[in-house]
XYZ file of C-alpha atoms in Angstrom:
579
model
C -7.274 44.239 -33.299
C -10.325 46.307 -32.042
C -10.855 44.633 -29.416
C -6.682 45.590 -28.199
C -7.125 49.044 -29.304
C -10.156 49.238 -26.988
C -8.464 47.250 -24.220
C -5.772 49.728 -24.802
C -7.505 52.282 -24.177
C -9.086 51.315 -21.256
C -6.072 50.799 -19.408
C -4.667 54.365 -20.775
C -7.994 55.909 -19.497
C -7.518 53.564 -15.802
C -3.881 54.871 -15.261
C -5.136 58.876 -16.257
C -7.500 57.754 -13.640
C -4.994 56.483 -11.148
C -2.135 58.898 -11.878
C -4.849 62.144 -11.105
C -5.732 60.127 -7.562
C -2.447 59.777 -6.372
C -1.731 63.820 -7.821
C -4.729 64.076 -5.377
C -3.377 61.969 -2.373
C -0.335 63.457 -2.401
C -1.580 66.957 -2.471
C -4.002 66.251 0.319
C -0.995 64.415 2.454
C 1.439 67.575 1.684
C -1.252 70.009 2.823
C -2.309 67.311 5.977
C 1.685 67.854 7.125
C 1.743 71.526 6.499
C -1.314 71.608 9.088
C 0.085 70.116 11.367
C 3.186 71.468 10.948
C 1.642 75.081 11.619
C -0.314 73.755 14.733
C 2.679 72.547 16.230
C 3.986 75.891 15.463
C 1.088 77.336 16.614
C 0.658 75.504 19.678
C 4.746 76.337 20.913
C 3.587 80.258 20.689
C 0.673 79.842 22.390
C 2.772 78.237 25.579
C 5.354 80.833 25.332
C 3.127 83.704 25.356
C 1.069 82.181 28.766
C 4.125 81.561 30.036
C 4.769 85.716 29.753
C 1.533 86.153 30.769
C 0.566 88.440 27.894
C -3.141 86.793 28.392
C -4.402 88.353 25.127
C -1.838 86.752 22.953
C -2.384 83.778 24.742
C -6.617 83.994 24.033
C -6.393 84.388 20.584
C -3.879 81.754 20.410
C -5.476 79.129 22.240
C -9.109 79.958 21.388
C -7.900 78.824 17.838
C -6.280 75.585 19.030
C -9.392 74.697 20.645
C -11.316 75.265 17.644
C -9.110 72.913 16.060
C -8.554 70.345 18.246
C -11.162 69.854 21.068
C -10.361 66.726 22.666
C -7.030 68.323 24.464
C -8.186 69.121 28.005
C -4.980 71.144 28.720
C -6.053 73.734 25.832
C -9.340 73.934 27.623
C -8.058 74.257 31.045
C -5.033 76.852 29.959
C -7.849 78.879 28.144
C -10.225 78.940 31.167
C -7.655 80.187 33.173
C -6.794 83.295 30.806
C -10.193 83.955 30.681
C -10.075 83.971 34.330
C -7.081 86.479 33.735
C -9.479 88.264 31.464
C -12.260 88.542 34.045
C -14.719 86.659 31.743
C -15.678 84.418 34.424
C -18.512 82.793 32.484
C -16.812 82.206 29.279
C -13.884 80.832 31.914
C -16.771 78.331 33.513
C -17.190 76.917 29.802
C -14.207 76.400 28.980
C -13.156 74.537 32.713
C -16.296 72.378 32.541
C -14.591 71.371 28.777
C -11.755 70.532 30.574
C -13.340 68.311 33.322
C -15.094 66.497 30.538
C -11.883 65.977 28.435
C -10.570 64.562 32.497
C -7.994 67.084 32.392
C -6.718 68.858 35.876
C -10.069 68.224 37.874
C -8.853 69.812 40.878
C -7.580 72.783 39.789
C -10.754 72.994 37.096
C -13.013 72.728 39.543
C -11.294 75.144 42.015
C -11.010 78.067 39.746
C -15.090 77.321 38.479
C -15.697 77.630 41.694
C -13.657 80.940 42.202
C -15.138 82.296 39.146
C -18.803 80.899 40.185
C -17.951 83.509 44.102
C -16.626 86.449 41.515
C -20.430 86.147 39.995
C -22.147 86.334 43.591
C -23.401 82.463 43.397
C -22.283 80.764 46.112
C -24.174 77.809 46.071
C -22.752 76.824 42.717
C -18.631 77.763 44.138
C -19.024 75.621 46.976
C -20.418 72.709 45.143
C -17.295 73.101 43.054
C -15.402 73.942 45.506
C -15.983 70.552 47.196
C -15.547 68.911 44.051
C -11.875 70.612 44.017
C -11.266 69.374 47.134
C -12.769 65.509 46.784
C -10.412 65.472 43.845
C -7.277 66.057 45.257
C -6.915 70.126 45.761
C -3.407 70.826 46.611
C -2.510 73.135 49.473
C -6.255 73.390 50.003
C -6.215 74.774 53.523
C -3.749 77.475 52.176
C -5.716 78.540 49.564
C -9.468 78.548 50.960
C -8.237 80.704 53.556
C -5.866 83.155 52.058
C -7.402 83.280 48.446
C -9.215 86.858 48.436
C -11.245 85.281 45.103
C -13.439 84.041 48.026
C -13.988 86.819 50.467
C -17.686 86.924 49.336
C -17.925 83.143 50.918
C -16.226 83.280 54.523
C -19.595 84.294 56.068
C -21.240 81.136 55.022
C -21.792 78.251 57.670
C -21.261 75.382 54.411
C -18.088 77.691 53.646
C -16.589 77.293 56.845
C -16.760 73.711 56.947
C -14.453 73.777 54.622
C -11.514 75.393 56.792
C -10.508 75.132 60.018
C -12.548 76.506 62.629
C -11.310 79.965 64.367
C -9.922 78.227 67.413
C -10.341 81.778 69.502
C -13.760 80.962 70.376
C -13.044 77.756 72.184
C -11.917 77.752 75.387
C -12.971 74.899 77.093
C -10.412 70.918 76.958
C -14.363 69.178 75.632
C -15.418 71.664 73.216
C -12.096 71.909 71.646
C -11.588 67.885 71.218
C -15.299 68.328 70.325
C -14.210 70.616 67.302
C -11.268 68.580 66.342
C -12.717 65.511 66.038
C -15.408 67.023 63.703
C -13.408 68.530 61.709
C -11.086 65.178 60.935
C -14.028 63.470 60.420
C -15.353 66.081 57.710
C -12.386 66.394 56.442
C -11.611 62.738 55.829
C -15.186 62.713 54.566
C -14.362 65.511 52.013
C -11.300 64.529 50.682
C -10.219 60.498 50.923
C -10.562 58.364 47.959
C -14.112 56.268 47.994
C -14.251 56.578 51.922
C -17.234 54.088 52.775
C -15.487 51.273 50.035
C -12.959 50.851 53.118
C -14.787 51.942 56.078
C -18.742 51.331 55.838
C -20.631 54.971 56.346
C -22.848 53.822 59.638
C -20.121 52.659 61.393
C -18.223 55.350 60.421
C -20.647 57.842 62.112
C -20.685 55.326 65.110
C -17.968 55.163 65.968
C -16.768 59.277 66.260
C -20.105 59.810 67.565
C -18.920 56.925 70.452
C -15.636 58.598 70.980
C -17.271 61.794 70.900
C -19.315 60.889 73.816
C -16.551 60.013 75.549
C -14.243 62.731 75.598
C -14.845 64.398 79.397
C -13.823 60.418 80.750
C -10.978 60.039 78.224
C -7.201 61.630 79.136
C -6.180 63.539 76.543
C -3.438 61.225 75.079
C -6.337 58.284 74.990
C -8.330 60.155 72.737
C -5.224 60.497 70.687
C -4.783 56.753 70.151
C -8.426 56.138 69.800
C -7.944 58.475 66.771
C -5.523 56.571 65.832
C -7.415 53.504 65.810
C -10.076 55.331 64.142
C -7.949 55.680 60.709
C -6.669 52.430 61.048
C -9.164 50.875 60.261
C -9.899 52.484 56.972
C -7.078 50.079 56.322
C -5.728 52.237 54.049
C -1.340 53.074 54.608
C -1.454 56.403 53.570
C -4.329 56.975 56.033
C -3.413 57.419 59.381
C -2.992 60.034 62.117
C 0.012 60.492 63.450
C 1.978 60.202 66.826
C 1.964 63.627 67.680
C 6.152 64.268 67.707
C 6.064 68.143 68.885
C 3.169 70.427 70.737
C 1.572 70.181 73.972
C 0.245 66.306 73.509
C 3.775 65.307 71.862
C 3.776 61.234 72.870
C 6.808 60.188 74.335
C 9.178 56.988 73.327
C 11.348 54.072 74.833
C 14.484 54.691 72.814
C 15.221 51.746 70.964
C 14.234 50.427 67.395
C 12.771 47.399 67.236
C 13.667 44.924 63.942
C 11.661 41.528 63.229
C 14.614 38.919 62.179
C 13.928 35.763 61.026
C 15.100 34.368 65.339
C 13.031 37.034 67.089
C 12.519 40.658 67.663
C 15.389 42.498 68.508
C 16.733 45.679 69.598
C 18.430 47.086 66.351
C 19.586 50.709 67.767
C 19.685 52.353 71.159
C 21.119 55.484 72.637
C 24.564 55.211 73.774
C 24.264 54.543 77.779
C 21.705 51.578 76.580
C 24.306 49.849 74.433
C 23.725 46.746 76.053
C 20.859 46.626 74.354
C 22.081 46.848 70.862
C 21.485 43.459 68.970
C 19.563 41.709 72.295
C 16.191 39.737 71.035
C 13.525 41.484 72.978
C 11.033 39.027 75.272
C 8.767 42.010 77.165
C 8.157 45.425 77.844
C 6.919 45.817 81.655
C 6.786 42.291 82.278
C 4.161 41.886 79.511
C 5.804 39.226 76.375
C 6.542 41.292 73.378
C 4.177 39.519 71.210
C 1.029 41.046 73.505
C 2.487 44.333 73.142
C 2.803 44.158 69.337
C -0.697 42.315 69.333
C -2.377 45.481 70.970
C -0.339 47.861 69.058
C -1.110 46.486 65.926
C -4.907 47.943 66.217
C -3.546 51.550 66.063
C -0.735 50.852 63.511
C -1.059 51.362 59.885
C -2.671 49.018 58.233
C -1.919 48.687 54.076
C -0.903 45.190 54.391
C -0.087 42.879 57.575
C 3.811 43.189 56.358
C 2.959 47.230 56.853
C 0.921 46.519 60.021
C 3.883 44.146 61.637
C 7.198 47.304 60.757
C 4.678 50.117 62.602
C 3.552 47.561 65.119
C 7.253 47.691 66.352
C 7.155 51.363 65.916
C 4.220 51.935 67.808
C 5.075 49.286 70.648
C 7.804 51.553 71.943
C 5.484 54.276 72.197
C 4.596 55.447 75.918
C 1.196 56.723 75.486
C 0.155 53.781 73.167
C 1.108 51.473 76.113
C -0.457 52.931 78.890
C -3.857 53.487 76.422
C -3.686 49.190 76.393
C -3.059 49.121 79.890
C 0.540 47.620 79.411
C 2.330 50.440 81.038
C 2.060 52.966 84.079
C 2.368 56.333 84.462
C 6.209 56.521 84.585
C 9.201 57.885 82.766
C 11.060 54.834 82.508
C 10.000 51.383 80.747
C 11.497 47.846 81.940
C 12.758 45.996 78.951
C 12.923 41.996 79.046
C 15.833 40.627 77.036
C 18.575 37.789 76.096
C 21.883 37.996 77.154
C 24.928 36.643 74.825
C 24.181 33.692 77.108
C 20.375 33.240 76.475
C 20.086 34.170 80.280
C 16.901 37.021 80.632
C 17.703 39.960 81.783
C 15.950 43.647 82.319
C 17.031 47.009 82.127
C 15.277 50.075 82.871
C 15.263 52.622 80.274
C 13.906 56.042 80.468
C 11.543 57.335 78.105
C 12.573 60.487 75.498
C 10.075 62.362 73.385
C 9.212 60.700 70.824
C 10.519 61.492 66.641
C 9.686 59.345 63.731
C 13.196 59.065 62.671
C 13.575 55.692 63.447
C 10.419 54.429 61.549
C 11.008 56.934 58.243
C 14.751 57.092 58.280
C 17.107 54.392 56.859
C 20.610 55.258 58.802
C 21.625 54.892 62.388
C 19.909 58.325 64.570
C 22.280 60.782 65.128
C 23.822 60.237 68.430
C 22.581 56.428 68.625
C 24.782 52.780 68.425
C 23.842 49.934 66.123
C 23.745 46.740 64.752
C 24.878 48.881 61.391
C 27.708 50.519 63.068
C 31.144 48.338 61.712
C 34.011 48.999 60.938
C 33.690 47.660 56.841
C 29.806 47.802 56.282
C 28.433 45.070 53.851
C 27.322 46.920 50.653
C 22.851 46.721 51.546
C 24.398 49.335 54.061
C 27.104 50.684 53.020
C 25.026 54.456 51.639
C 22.310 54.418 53.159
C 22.486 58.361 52.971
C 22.007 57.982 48.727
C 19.086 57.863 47.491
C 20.681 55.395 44.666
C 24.093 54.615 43.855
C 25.613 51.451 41.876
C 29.045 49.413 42.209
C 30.105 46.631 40.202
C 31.371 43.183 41.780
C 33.944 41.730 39.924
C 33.744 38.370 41.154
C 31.256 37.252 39.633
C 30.421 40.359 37.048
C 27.082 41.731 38.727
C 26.405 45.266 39.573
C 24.966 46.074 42.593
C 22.149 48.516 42.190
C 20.322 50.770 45.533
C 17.714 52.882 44.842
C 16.639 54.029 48.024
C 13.996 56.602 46.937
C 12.274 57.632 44.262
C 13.295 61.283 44.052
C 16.220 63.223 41.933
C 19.345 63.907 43.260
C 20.976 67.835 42.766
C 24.236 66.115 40.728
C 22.350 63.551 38.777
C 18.695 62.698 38.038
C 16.983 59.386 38.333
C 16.393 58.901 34.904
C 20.249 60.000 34.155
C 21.137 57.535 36.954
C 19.347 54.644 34.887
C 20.981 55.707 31.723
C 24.212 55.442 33.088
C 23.281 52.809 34.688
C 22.809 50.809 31.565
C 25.648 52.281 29.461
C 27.679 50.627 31.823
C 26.327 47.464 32.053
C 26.705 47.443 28.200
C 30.065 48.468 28.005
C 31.292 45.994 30.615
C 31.233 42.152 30.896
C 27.959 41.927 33.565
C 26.337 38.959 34.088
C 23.510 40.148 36.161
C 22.087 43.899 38.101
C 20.959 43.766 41.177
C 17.860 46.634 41.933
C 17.810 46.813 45.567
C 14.921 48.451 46.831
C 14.479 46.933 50.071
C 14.738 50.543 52.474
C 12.675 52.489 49.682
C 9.798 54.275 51.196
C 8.979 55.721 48.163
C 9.157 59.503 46.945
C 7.246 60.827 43.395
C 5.922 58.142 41.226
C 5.941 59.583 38.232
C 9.860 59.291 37.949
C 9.279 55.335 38.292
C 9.148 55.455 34.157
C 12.335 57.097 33.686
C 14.371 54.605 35.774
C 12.476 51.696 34.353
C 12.175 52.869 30.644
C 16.191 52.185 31.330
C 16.062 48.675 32.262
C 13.336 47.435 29.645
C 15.433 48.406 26.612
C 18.360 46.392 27.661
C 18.083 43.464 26.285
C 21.859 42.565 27.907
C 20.383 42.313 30.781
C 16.675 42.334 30.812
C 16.285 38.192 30.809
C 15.238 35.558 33.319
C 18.272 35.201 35.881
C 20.115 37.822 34.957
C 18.010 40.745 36.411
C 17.162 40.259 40.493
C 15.075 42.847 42.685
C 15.083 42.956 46.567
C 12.666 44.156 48.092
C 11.682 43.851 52.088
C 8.912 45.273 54.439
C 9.772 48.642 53.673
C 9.357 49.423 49.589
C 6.452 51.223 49.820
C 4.040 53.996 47.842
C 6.127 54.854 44.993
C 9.102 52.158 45.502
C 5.701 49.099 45.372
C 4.690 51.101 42.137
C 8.305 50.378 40.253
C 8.372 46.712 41.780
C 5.047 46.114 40.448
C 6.251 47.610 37.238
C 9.602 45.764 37.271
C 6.947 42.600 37.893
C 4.994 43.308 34.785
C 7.382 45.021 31.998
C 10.789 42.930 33.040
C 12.196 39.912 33.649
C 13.265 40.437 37.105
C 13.172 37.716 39.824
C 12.036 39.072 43.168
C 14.321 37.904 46.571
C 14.130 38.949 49.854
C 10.479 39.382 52.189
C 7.259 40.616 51.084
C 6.715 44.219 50.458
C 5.000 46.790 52.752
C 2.912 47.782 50.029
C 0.224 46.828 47.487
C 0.415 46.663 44.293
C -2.947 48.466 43.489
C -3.464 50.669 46.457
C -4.660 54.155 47.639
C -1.874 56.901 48.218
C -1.007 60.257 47.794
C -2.461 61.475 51.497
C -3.498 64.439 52.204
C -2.349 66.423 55.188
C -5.099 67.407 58.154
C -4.367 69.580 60.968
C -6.799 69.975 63.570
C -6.624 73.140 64.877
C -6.846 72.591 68.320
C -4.550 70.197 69.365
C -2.218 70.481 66.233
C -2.110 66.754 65.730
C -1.510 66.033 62.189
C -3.627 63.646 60.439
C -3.776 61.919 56.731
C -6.062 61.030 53.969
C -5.277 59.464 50.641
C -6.978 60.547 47.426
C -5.698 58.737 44.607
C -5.947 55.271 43.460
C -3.497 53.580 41.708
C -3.904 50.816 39.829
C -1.460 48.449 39.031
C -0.825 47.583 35.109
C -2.143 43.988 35.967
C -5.875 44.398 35.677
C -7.454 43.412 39.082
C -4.292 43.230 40.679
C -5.720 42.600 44.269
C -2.440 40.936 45.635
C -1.734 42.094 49.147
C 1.880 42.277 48.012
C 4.636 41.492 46.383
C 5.930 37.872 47.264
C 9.412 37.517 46.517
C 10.167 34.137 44.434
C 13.258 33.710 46.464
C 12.539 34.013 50.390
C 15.014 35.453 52.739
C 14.591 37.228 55.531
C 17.997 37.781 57.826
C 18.540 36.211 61.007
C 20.126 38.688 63.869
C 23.681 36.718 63.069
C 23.684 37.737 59.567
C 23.083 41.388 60.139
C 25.652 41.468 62.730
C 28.696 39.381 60.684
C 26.996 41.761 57.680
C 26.348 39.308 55.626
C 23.255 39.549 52.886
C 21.537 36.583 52.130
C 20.080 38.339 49.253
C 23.219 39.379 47.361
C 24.682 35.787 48.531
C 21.812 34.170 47.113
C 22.706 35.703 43.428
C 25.927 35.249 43.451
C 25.772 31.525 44.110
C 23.326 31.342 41.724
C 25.703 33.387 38.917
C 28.278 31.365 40.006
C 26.604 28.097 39.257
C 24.901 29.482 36.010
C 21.914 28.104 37.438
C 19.276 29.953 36.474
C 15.914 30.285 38.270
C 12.530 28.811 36.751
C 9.632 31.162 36.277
């Protein structure tokens, strides 16, 4: 009976014990929520008062979210930046520096330490930050270094004016200027492309502009051009490239076709109207020389992210005047001699006279204004039917799928992208759909950072996020941003790939940078930022499509799509296809 009155006990004493921790606990969690409760509070005060600017608000605000929570480099940067308001350049430095370790905004850290760093008089520290700013991706860099009055104390310095383009005033003389141009490309490449000597070794790099360098009083003025071209090309890199001057005094000029690669040949997709003979004729030379040669020698100059890439600016670059006669494959004339089929498989030529040149052709995904094509009928097949969207979706009846084009990643006024997906989805699950269709094939990209709200979209639908019932074309031109959502369709969906392998990589270099040398105005490009794709060690040099189809010249012009054919033969035979 002791021994239960004791054991008793005990266990009275053990569940005091107990019932005072958990008194504790939940005191301690009640008082952990009201924290954070009042940070969160405190933290939506502190943005709306440095949103008004009232900077001294906006100190004592975030100099006490700091203290709480260090590891945020936002806080850091936003309070370097007041302080910066506040003229307490050195307390602005500390807290910048906390924000480059945290690996919050490097750029714009680095550019204001550097601004604050010429505010104190010590200009060897701002320009080693201000180099740092620009390595890492400073926006609207040329802008700023040479309007910002923050660095008036600096423009006298020789490493300073590296930095900016050189006052072309003093120049007078065709070498000297090319001289200067070519310098400052190469600097600036140096200064502000991602890992530079990874892609193009540093002694060869120095090489070779020192070569063309030497060579400028031989070289016409258009030849030094392309060798700049072929300079960037072989970083290798797509967003790295200069390009075909399309306006100035050196502006390149242009046979006026477009050239398409179908699975029977190369042929002539779009023309200007008095050339309409030419529309939908496979292509055997330019100036007697086969059309394979000229694409061969054009491909050194052409941009190189991938040979898919290399092959769509080959074409591009082929019709190209300037680019020709640098290869020796054209003379000095206004008018080109184009080789072709007839609807009898007879050859034929046809002089066409050159036009100055415009990208359109190579960046745009409808017909030039003004020109015939092989797109131009009377009932379009859908792949081309709005071209002029940059996404739109139908559904097919027969057999249930809706036909999805996203054909860039960017937000339209009526309707944003990640609205578009929503809806998107709400009707797929509110209709009988047996499969979606993401075309992406004409997608040159656009802003990667919208690629989640699309795709956030597609994962949660379980409807219709399953092998064989979710299908993504994609073709030589997805590209930057548009390879970033295929890659991410690869990884986070169950989407089967059809078409022809992308002009992009899945883990590749982007975001370029604009150059323009000051002499000649040519404009010129160099990518900072790497992005990786969510597979580690991705190093695939694309994306190859599961299903294969690439469209003959016949298809395109009876407007059939061997890609949305392909899928609906497959829905129609509830076949599906094997991982």
């Amino acid at each position: 009976m002791q021994w239960a009155q004791g054991t008793i006990k005990m266990h009275c004493s053990k569940m005091q014990n107990h019932h005072h921790w958990l008194t504790i606990t939940f005191i301690l969690i009640c008082c952990h929520l009201e924290t954070n409760a009042q940070s969160f509070e405190l933290l939506s005060q502190a943005n709306q008062v440095y949103d008004e600017h009232e900077w001294e608000r906006a100190f004592d605000l975030y100099t006490e979210i700091t203290a709480d929570n260090p590891f945020n480099g936002e806080y850091w940067h936003r309070l370097g930046l007041i302080q910066k308001q506040q003229h307490d350049y050195r307390k602005s430095i500390e807290s910048l520096k906390n924000a480059i370790a945290c690996g919050s905004h490097l750029a714009e850290s680095y550019y204001t330490i550097g601004i604050n760093y010429s505010l104190l008089g010590d200009s060897a520290r701002a320009l080693i930050h201000l180099r740092q700013a620009i390595r890492h991706g400073l926006s609207n860099r040329e802008e700023r270094l040479l309007n910002d009055t923050d660095l008036d104390r600096l423009r006298g310095l020789d490493s300073f004016k590296k930095l900016i383009p050189p006052d072309t005033s003093k120049t007078t003389s065709r070498i000297a200027q090319w001289h200067e141009d070519i310098q400052f490309l190469k600097n600036q490449v140096e200064l502000t492309h991602y890992r530079l000597p990874d892609f193009y070794p540093q002694k060869k790099w120095d090489e070779d502009f020192k070569n063309l360098t030497s060579q400028i009083a031989e070289l016409k003025d258009y030849e030094i051009i392309v060798a700049l071209m072929g300079l960037m090309h072989q970083i290798g890199v797509g967003h790295s490239y200069v390009m075909p001057p399309s306006s100035g005094k050196h502006q390149f000029h242009q046979i006026p076709i477009e050239l398409y690669d179908f699975r029977d040949g190369i042929f002539i997709k779009q023309t200007l109207p008095k050339y309409r003979a030419l529309v939908g004729k496979k292509v055997i030379s330019i100036n007697g020389i086969s059309i394979e040669k000229i694409l061969e020698e054009a491909s050194t100059v052409a941009i190189a992210e991938n040979k898919i890439m290399k092959r769509r600016s080959s074409l591009l670059y082929a019709t190209l005047h300037e680019v020709l006669m640098t290869f020796g494959l054209a003379a000095d004339s206004n008018t080109s001699i184009i080789g072709y089929l007839d609807e009898n498989g007879e050859e034929r030529t046809l002089p066409v006279k050159h036009q100055l040149f415009s990208p359109d052709t190579f960046l745009n995904r409808k017909t030039m204004e003004g020109w015939v094509s092989m797109d131009n009928t009377l009932n379009p097949p859908l792949f081309l039917s709005r071209l002029e969207k940059k996404y739109w979706f139908t559904y097919v009846s027969d057999p249930q799928i809706v036909y999805c084009q996203i054909n860039e990643i960017g937000n339209e006024k009526e309707q944003s992208l990640k609205e578009f997906g929503e809806n998107l989805i709400r009707f797929i699950e509110t209709n009988e759909v047996k499969a979606l269709i993401l075309d992406l094939r004409f997608n040159l990209g656009g802003s990667g950072r919208l690629n989640k709200d699309f795709l956030t979209s597609i994962i949660k639908s379980e409807k219709i996020n399953k092998h064989g019932k979710l299908f993504t074309v994609i073709g030589n031109m997805t590209f930057s941003a548009a390879i970033l959502l295929s890659t991410q369709l690869d990884q986070y969906t169950e989407t089967v790939f059809i078409g022809e392998p992308s002009g992009g990589r899945p883990s590749h270099v982007g975001d370029d940078n604009e150059i323009s040398l000051p002499h000649s105005g040519l404009k010129a490009y160099a990518s900072k930022s790497f992005w990786q794709s969510p597979v580690p060690y991705d190093e695939r040099n694309w994306i190859a499509p599961e299903l294969f189809m690439q469209p003959s010249s016949k298809e395109w012009k009876q407007g059939i799509d061997p890609c949305l054919d392909n899928v609906i033969e497959i829905i129609n035979k509830n076949n599906q296809v094997k991982p």
